[in-house]
Short mmCIF file of C-alpha atoms in Angstrom, two decimals:
data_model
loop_
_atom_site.label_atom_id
_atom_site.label_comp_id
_atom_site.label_asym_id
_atom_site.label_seq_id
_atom_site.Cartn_x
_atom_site.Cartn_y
_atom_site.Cartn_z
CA UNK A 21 -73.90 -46.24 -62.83
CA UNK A 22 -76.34 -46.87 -59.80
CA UNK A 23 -73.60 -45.30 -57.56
CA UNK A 24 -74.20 -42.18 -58.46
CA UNK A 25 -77.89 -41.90 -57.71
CA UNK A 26 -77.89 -43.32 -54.79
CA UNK A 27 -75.15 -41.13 -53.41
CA UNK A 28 -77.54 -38.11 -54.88
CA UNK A 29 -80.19 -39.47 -52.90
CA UNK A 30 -78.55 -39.81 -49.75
CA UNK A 31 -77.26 -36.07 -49.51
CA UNK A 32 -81.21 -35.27 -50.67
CA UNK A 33 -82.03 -37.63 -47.66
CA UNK A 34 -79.68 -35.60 -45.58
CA UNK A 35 -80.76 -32.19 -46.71
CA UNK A 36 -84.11 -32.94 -46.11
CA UNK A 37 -83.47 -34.47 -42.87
CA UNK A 38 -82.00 -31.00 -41.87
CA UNK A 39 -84.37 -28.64 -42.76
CA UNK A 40 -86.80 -30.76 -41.30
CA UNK A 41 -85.20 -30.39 -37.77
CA UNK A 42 -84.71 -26.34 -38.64
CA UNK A 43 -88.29 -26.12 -39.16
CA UNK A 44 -89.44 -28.26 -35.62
CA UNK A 45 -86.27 -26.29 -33.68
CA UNK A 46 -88.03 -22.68 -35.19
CA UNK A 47 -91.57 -23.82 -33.95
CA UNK A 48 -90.27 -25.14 -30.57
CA UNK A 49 -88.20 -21.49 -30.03
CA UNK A 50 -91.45 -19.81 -30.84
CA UNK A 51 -93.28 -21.66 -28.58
CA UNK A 52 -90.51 -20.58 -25.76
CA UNK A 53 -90.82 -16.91 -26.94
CA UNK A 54 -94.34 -16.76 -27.02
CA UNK A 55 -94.45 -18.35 -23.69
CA UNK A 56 -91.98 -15.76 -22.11
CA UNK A 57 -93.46 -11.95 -23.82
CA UNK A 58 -96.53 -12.51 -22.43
CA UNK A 59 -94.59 -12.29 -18.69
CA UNK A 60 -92.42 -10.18 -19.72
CA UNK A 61 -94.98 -7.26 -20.82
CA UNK A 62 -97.53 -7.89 -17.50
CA UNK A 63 -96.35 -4.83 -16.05
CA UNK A 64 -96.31 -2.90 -19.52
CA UNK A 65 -99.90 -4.53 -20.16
CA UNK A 66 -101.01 -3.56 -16.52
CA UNK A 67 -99.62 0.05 -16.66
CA UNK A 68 -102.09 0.41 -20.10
CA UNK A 69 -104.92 -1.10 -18.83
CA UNK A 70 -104.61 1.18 -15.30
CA UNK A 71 -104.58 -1.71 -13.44
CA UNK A 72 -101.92 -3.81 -11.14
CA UNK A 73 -99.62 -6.36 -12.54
CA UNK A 74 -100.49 -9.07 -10.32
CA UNK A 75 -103.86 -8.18 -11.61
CA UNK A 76 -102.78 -8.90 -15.12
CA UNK A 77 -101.69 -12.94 -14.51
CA UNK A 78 -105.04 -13.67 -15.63
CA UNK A 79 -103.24 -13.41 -18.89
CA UNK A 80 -100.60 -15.99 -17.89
CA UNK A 81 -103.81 -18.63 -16.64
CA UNK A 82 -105.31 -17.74 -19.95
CA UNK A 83 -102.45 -18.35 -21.90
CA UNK A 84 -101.71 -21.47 -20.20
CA UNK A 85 -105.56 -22.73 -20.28
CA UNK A 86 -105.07 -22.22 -24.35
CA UNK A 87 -102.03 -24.06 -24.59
CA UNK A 88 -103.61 -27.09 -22.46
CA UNK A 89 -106.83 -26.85 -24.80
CA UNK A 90 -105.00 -26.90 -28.35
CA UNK A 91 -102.02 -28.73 -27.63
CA UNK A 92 -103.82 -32.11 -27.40
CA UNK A 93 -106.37 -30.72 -30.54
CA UNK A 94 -103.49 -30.22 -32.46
CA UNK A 95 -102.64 -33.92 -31.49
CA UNK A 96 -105.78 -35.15 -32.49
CA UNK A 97 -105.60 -33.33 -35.99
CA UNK A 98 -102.32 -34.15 -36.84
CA UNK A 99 -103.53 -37.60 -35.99
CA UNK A 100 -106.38 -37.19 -38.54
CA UNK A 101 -105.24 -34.80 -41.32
CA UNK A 102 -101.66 -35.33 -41.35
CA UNK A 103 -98.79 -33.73 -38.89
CA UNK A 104 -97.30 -32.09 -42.13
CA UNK A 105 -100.48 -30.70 -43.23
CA UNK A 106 -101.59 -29.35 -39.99
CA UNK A 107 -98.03 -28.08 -39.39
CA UNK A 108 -98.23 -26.21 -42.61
CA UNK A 109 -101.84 -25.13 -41.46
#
């Protein structure tokens, strides 16, 4: 009667395993999106503010500067508190 169990754990196993991926693949396309809106709306953004577009790629240096800043902090504290309890952060 261990069979059965053990075949209930596996499909667990593999449920898990795929929601899981879902989770880092929803992250990772957010990253992507968030990455691409702010170039997309420079000229959007610039027209608002009065000023030129090629003005506006501050916010592109910015946003990169950020990503280079809490990419390796988020690292650090997944290293420290946990990568699932940071991710849930």
């Amino acid at each position: 009667m261990t069979a059965i169990p053990e075949i209930a754990t596996l499909s667990e196993t593999a449920t898990h395993a795929r929601r899981v991926a879902l989770i880092v693949a929803i992250a990772f396309f957010m990253q992507l999106l968030d990455s691409t809106i702010i170039s997309t709306s420079l000229p959007q953004m610039g027209a608002s503010f009065g000023v030129s577009p090629v003005a506006m790629s501050i916010g592109i240096t910015v946003y990169m500067l950020t990503m280079a800043v809490f990419v390796p902090l988020s690292g650090w504290l997944a290293d420290r508190f946990g990568a699932r309890n940071i991710f849930l952060l």
